[in-house]
Amino acid sequence: MKLTLWTYEGPPHVGAMRVATSMKDMHLVLHGPQGDTYADLLFTMIERRNARPPVAFSTFQAADMGADTGLLLKETIQKTHERFQPQAMAVALTCTAELLQDDPEGISRALNLPIPVVPLELPSYSRKENFGADETFRALVRALAKPMERTPEISCNILGATALGFRHRDDVVEVTKLLEGMGVKVNVIAPLNATPDDLRKLGQAHFNVLLYPETGESAARHLERTCKQPYTKVVPMGVGATRDFLAEVSKITGLPVKADESTLRQPWWSASVDSTYLTGKRVFLFGDGTHVIAAARIAAKEVGFEVVGMGCYNREQARALRAAAAEFGVEPLITDDYLEVEKAIEAAAPELILGTQMERNIGKKLGIPCAVISAPVHVQDFPARYAPVMGFEGANVLFDSWIHPLVMGLEEHLLTMFREDFEFHDAAGASHHGGQHVERAETPEPAAAAAPQTQVDTPAVPVVEPSGEIRWMPEAERELKKIPFFVRGKAKRNTELFAAHKGVRDITVETLYEAKAHYAR
């Protein structure tokens, strides 16, 4: 365990909360101290939900540690059932309470309540949030879903969507439209907006659609074994993957592929003359395994980017990500340390980052545009509008969200051509960052010509500082600023490497252009 300012995943009980909060008429009881109740804010503040999570805490204090804390858990379960009257309950320990070794399974069984009470085993010190969500959903499905007669019409269940997921709400709507267009009825969507009684009907479907392996694969595998339901392996993210997904559904059901692509604009836009300047842009991807793998294929095969790095924070998807990284010829990065991710991004010097909320912050620090493709995310990634990332409409949304940062970067480069203008000087800030305008401090011409110009540190313009014994001359610094900001860092590093190799201590304009010619060969 180590102290950190950022974590990609919370402890497993946060994953359990994601499943419980997704559902209706379901309640989760967490045995933990008062400090563990912070997790409520994740849903009410970040996701902007209009209801509190259906979670009750036993909330023991330090004074209770010498007594039987199991009695507090027992009382909390009883009172929660009496107050909320849910169709089912789940009981788990937080990471702190796990040290007390109370027995939620034995306590739940001894209460003999008239509803299912599902105890959860969530090893807090060896697993994390996505595992907690996956295991919670599997435990609920195992307790409630049974084999039964199939529906008369071909039907499926959509599995894996949870609270705090990246665009899960809209993905489910988009994929439902695709399935209904082929004549497949959606039997149950779970856990998002499902009730425990809905989980009891999972066995009616002919097959399952697995959208998010991180949170639904264990349940899909259980249903495959017990209810003889196959599940889809293709995640319909991107034009090619959506077509492959429909072909997979056709193979399972025997129904012909029917798809309405009339609103699909991404392929034409990617091939248009306005996008040719974006072709070959270097992109670094990081997030959960499923979204990174899908996004890398879209970036390379549908938009025309060059994948220069990719990684994931959830080790459960490490094998799949390593296979995908080998396909693109890059070294996979499997880590949950954001400082390692920052070092890898800086070393790769990409022109665009596709990542999580943390990579957005890293991008700001390094002056590299970033688009979010994966949880964990912040409030701006739960839009009020319809914005899926799966299906054909999802392909349009992805194109916009990835291309706009680069287009704004081009605008920023054009503004540098007018850097001496009173509106567009460095201290005014980037035009698309919403910063407050700062008037340029005027200096007399002779003084400006005689003295080195003062470096101004802004989010979009990395400060040029000496590396080791190498110094940048003022005229070289000014020339470096004319390079587009999203490749300026690479140009600076290449020039310093060239200067070090040639034994040059003072970098001048001539050195800068000699380095450019050298690396252009």
Coordinates of C-alpha atoms in Angstrom, one line a residue, residues 222-503:
H222 CA -22.0 -18.2 -15.1
L223 CA -25.1 -17.9 -17.3
E224 CA -23.3 -19.7 -20.1
R225 CA -22.7 -22.6 -17.8
T226 CA -26.0 -22.8 -15.9
C227 CA -28.5 -21.5 -18.5
K228 CA -26.7 -22.6 -21.7
Q229 CA -26.7 -19.0 -23.0
P230 CA -23.8 -18.0 -25.3
Y231 CA -22.5 -14.5 -25.0
T232 CA -21.0 -12.0 -27.5
K233 CA -17.3 -11.4 -27.5
V234 CA -17.1 -8.3 -29.8
V235 CA -17.5 -4.9 -28.1
P236 CA -19.4 -2.7 -30.7
M237 CA -17.2 0.3 -30.4
G238 CA -16.2 1.8 -33.8
V239 CA -17.7 1.3 -37.3
G240 CA -15.8 -2.0 -38.0
A241 CA -16.5 -3.5 -34.5
T242 CA -20.2 -2.6 -34.7
R243 CA -20.4 -4.4 -38.1
D244 CA -18.5 -7.4 -36.6
F245 CA -20.9 -7.3 -33.6
L246 CA -23.9 -7.5 -35.8
A247 CA -22.4 -10.4 -37.7
E248 CA -21.7 -12.2 -34.5
V249 CA -25.3 -11.7 -33.4
S250 CA -26.4 -13.0 -36.8
K251 CA -24.3 -16.1 -36.3
I252 CA -25.8 -16.8 -32.9
T253 CA -29.4 -16.2 -33.9
G254 CA -29.5 -17.1 -37.6
L255 CA -31.1 -13.7 -38.3
P256 CA -29.9 -11.7 -41.3
V257 CA -27.8 -8.6 -40.5
K258 CA -29.9 -5.4 -40.7
A259 CA -28.3 -2.1 -39.9
D260 CA -29.4 1.5 -40.5
E261 CA -26.2 3.4 -41.3
S262 CA -28.0 6.4 -42.7
T263 CA -26.8 8.6 -39.8
L264 CA -23.2 7.3 -39.9
R265 CA -20.9 10.2 -40.8
Q266 CA -17.5 9.2 -39.3
P267 CA -16.1 7.2 -42.3
W268 CA -16.7 10.1 -44.8
W269 CA -15.3 12.7 -42.4
S270 CA -12.2 10.5 -41.8
A271 CA -11.6 10.4 -45.5
S272 CA -12.5 14.0 -46.3
V273 CA -9.9 16.6 -47.3
D274 CA -10.5 18.4 -44.0
S275 CA -9.1 15.4 -42.1
T276 CA -6.0 14.7 -44.2
Y277 CA -3.9 17.0 -41.9
L278 CA -4.9 14.7 -39.0
T279 CA -3.6 11.5 -40.8
G280 CA -0.6 10.0 -39.1
K281 CA -1.0 11.9 -35.8
R282 CA 0.7 10.0 -33.0
V283 CA -1.7 8.9 -30.3
F284 CA -1.1 7.4 -26.8
L285 CA -4.0 5.4 -25.2
F286 CA -4.6 4.6 -21.5
G287 CA -7.6 3.5 -19.5
D288 CA -9.5 0.3 -18.8
G289 CA -8.5 -2.6 -21.1
T290 CA -11.8 -2.9 -23.0
H291 CA -12.0 0.8 -24.1
V292 CA -8.3 1.1 -24.9
I293 CA -8.2 -2.0 -27.1
A294 CA -11.4 -0.8 -29.0
A295 CA -10.1 2.8 -29.3
A296 CA -6.7 1.7 -30.6
R297 CA -8.3 -0.1 -33.5
I298 CA -10.5 2.8 -34.3
A299 CA -7.6 5.2 -34.1
A300 CA -5.4 3.1 -36.4
K301 CA -7.8 1.6 -38.8
E302 CA -10.7 4.1 -39.0
V303 CA -9.2 7.6 -38.3
G304 CA -5.7 7.1 -39.6
F305 CA -3.7 7.8 -36.4
E306 CA -0.5 6.1 -35.5
V307 CA -0.6 4.3 -32.1
V308 CA 2.6 5.0 -30.3
G309 CA 1.7 3.7 -26.8
M310 CA -1.2 1.9 -25.0
G311 CA -1.9 0.6 -21.6
C312 CA -4.5 -0.2 -18.9
Y313 CA -4.8 0.0 -15.2
N314 CA -6.9 -3.1 -14.5
R315 CA -4.7 -6.2 -14.5
E316 CA -7.7 -8.5 -15.2
Q317 CA -7.5 -7.2 -18.8
A318 CA -3.6 -7.3 -19.1
R319 CA -3.5 -10.4 -21.3
A320 CA -5.9 -9.0 -23.9
L321 CA -4.2 -5.6 -23.9
R322 CA -0.7 -7.2 -24.4
A323 CA -2.1 -9.0 -27.4
A324 CA -3.5 -5.8 -28.8
A325 CA -0.3 -3.9 -28.2
A326 CA 1.7 -6.6 -30.1
E327 CA -0.6 -6.0 -33.0
F328 CA 0.4 -2.4 -33.1
G329 CA 4.1 -3.0 -32.4
V330 CA 4.1 -1.0 -29.1
E331 CA 5.2 -1.9 -25.6
P332 CA 2.1 -2.5 -23.3
L333 CA 1.9 -0.5 -20.1
I334 CA 0.1 -2.3 -17.3
T335 CA 0.1 -0.1 -14.2
D336 CA -2.1 1.8 -11.8
D337 CA 0.6 4.4 -11.0
Y338 CA -0.3 7.6 -12.8
L339 CA 3.3 8.8 -12.5
E340 CA 4.5 5.9 -14.6
V341 CA 1.8 6.8 -17.1
E342 CA 3.0 10.4 -17.2
K343 CA 6.6 9.3 -17.9
A344 CA 5.5 6.9 -20.7
I345 CA 3.4 9.7 -22.3
E346 CA 6.3 12.2 -22.1
A347 CA 8.7 9.7 -23.6
A348 CA 6.4 8.8 -26.4
A349 CA 5.8 12.5 -27.2
P350 CA 2.3 11.9 -28.8
E351 CA 0.2 14.6 -30.5
L352 CA -3.0 13.3 -28.8
I353 CA -3.8 11.4 -25.6
L354 CA -6.9 9.2 -25.3
G355 CA -7.3 8.3 -21.7
T356 CA -9.1 8.9 -18.4
Q357 CA -9.6 12.0 -16.3
M358 CA -6.1 11.6 -15.0
E359 CA -4.6 11.7 -18.5
R360 CA -6.6 14.8 -19.2
N361 CA -4.7 16.4 -16.3
I362 CA -1.4 14.9 -17.6
G363 CA -2.1 16.4 -21.0
K364 CA -2.6 19.9 -19.5
K365 CA 0.7 19.6 -17.7
L366 CA 2.6 18.5 -20.8
G367 CA 0.7 20.7 -23.2
I368 CA -0.8 17.8 -25.2
P369 CA -4.5 17.6 -26.2
C370 CA -6.5 14.8 -24.6
A371 CA -9.9 13.2 -25.1
V372 CA -11.4 10.9 -22.5
I373 CA -12.3 7.4 -23.6
S374 CA -12.6 5.5 -20.3
A375 CA -13.5 5.7 -16.6
P376 CA -12.6 7.0 -14.2
V377 CA -14.1 10.3 -15.4
H378 CA -15.3 13.6 -14.0
V379 CA -18.6 15.4 -14.2
Q380 CA -18.1 16.7 -17.7
D381 CA -18.1 13.1 -19.0
F382 CA -21.7 12.5 -17.8
P383 CA -23.4 14.8 -20.4
A384 CA -27.1 15.6 -20.3
R385 CA -27.2 15.0 -24.0
Y386 CA -27.3 11.7 -25.8
A387 CA -23.6 10.8 -26.4
P388 CA -22.9 7.0 -26.7
V389 CA -19.5 5.7 -27.7
M390 CA -20.9 2.4 -29.0
G391 CA -22.7 1.6 -32.2
F392 CA -22.8 3.8 -35.3
E393 CA -23.8 7.0 -33.5
G394 CA -21.0 6.2 -31.0
A395 CA -18.6 6.3 -34.0
N396 CA -19.7 9.8 -34.8
V397 CA -19.4 10.9 -31.2
L398 CA -15.9 9.5 -30.9
F399 CA -14.8 11.2 -34.1
D400 CA -15.9 14.6 -32.7
S401 CA -14.4 14.1 -29.3
W402 CA -11.0 13.0 -30.7
I403 CA -10.7 15.4 -33.6
H404 CA -11.8 18.6 -31.9
P405 CA -8.8 18.9 -29.5
L406 CA -6.5 18.5 -32.6
V407 CA -8.5 21.1 -34.6
M408 CA -8.3 23.5 -31.7
G409 CA -4.6 22.8 -31.6
L410 CA -4.3 23.9 -35.2
E411 CA -6.1 27.1 -34.4
E412 CA -3.7 27.6 -31.5
H413 CA -0.8 27.3 -34.0
L414 CA -2.4 29.8 -36.3
L415 CA -2.7 32.2 -33.4
T416 CA 1.1 31.9 -32.8
M417 CA 1.6 33.6 -36.2
F418 CA 0.1 36.7 -34.6
R419 CA 1.9 36.3 -31.3
E420 CA 3.1 39.9 -31.3
D421 CA -0.5 41.1 -31.6
F422 CA -2.0 42.5 -28.3
E423 CA -4.7 39.8 -28.2
F424 CA -2.6 36.7 -28.9
H425 CA 0.5 37.0 -26.8
D426 CA 1.5 34.1 -24.5
A427 CA 0.1 35.5 -21.3
A428 CA -3.4 35.7 -22.8
G429 CA -3.6 31.9 -22.5
A430 CA -4.9 29.3 -24.9
S431 CA -8.0 30.3 -26.8
H432 CA -9.9 27.1 -26.0
H433 CA -9.0 26.8 -22.3
G434 CA -11.4 29.5 -21.2
G435 CA -8.7 31.4 -19.3
Q436 CA -9.0 35.1 -18.3
H437 CA -7.5 37.5 -20.9
V438 CA -4.3 39.2 -19.7
E439 CA -3.2 42.4 -21.4
R440 CA 0.4 42.3 -22.8
A441 CA 2.9 44.4 -20.9
E442 CA 4.4 46.8 -23.5
T443 CA 8.1 47.4 -23.3
P444 CA 10.2 50.0 -25.3
E445 CA 11.6 48.6 -28.5
P446 CA 15.3 49.2 -27.7
A447 CA 14.9 47.4 -24.3
A448 CA 13.1 44.5 -25.9
A449 CA 15.8 44.1 -28.5
A450 CA 18.6 44.3 -26.0
A451 CA 17.4 42.1 -23.2
P452 CA 16.3 38.5 -23.3
Q453 CA 12.5 38.2 -23.3
T454 CA 10.8 37.0 -20.1
Q455 CA 9.5 33.4 -20.3
V456 CA 5.8 33.2 -19.5
D457 CA 4.5 29.9 -18.2
T458 CA 1.0 29.1 -19.5
P459 CA -0.8 25.7 -19.7
A460 CA -0.6 25.5 -23.5
V461 CA 3.0 26.6 -23.9
P462 CA 5.6 24.5 -22.1
V463 CA 8.4 26.5 -20.5
V464 CA 11.7 26.1 -22.3
E465 CA 14.4 25.4 -19.7
P466 CA 18.0 24.4 -20.1
S467 CA 18.7 20.6 -20.1
G468 CA 21.9 19.9 -18.2
E469 CA 24.7 22.2 -19.5
I470 CA 22.8 23.1 -22.7
R471 CA 21.4 26.6 -22.9
W472 CA 18.7 28.0 -25.2
M473 CA 19.5 31.4 -26.7
P474 CA 16.7 34.0 -26.6
E475 CA 16.3 34.0 -30.4
A476 CA 16.1 30.2 -30.5
E477 CA 13.5 30.2 -27.7
R478 CA 11.3 32.6 -29.8
E479 CA 11.7 30.4 -32.9
L480 CA 10.8 27.3 -30.9
K481 CA 7.5 29.0 -29.9
K482 CA 6.5 29.1 -33.5
I483 CA 6.3 25.3 -33.7
P484 CA 2.8 24.0 -33.0
F485 CA 2.4 23.4 -29.3
F486 CA 1.4 19.8 -29.6
V487 CA 4.8 18.8 -31.2
R488 CA 6.9 21.5 -29.5
G489 CA 8.1 19.2 -26.7
K490 CA 9.4 16.6 -29.2
A491 CA 11.1 19.3 -31.2
K492 CA 12.8 20.7 -28.1
R493 CA 14.0 17.2 -27.0
N494 CA 15.3 16.4 -30.5
T495 CA 17.2 19.6 -30.7
E496 CA 18.8 19.1 -27.4
L497 CA 19.8 15.5 -28.3
F498 CA 21.3 16.8 -31.6
A499 CA 23.2 19.6 -29.8
A500 CA 24.6 17.2 -27.2
H501 CA 25.7 14.8 -30.0
K502 CA 27.5 17.6 -31.8
G503 CA 29.0 19.0 -28.6

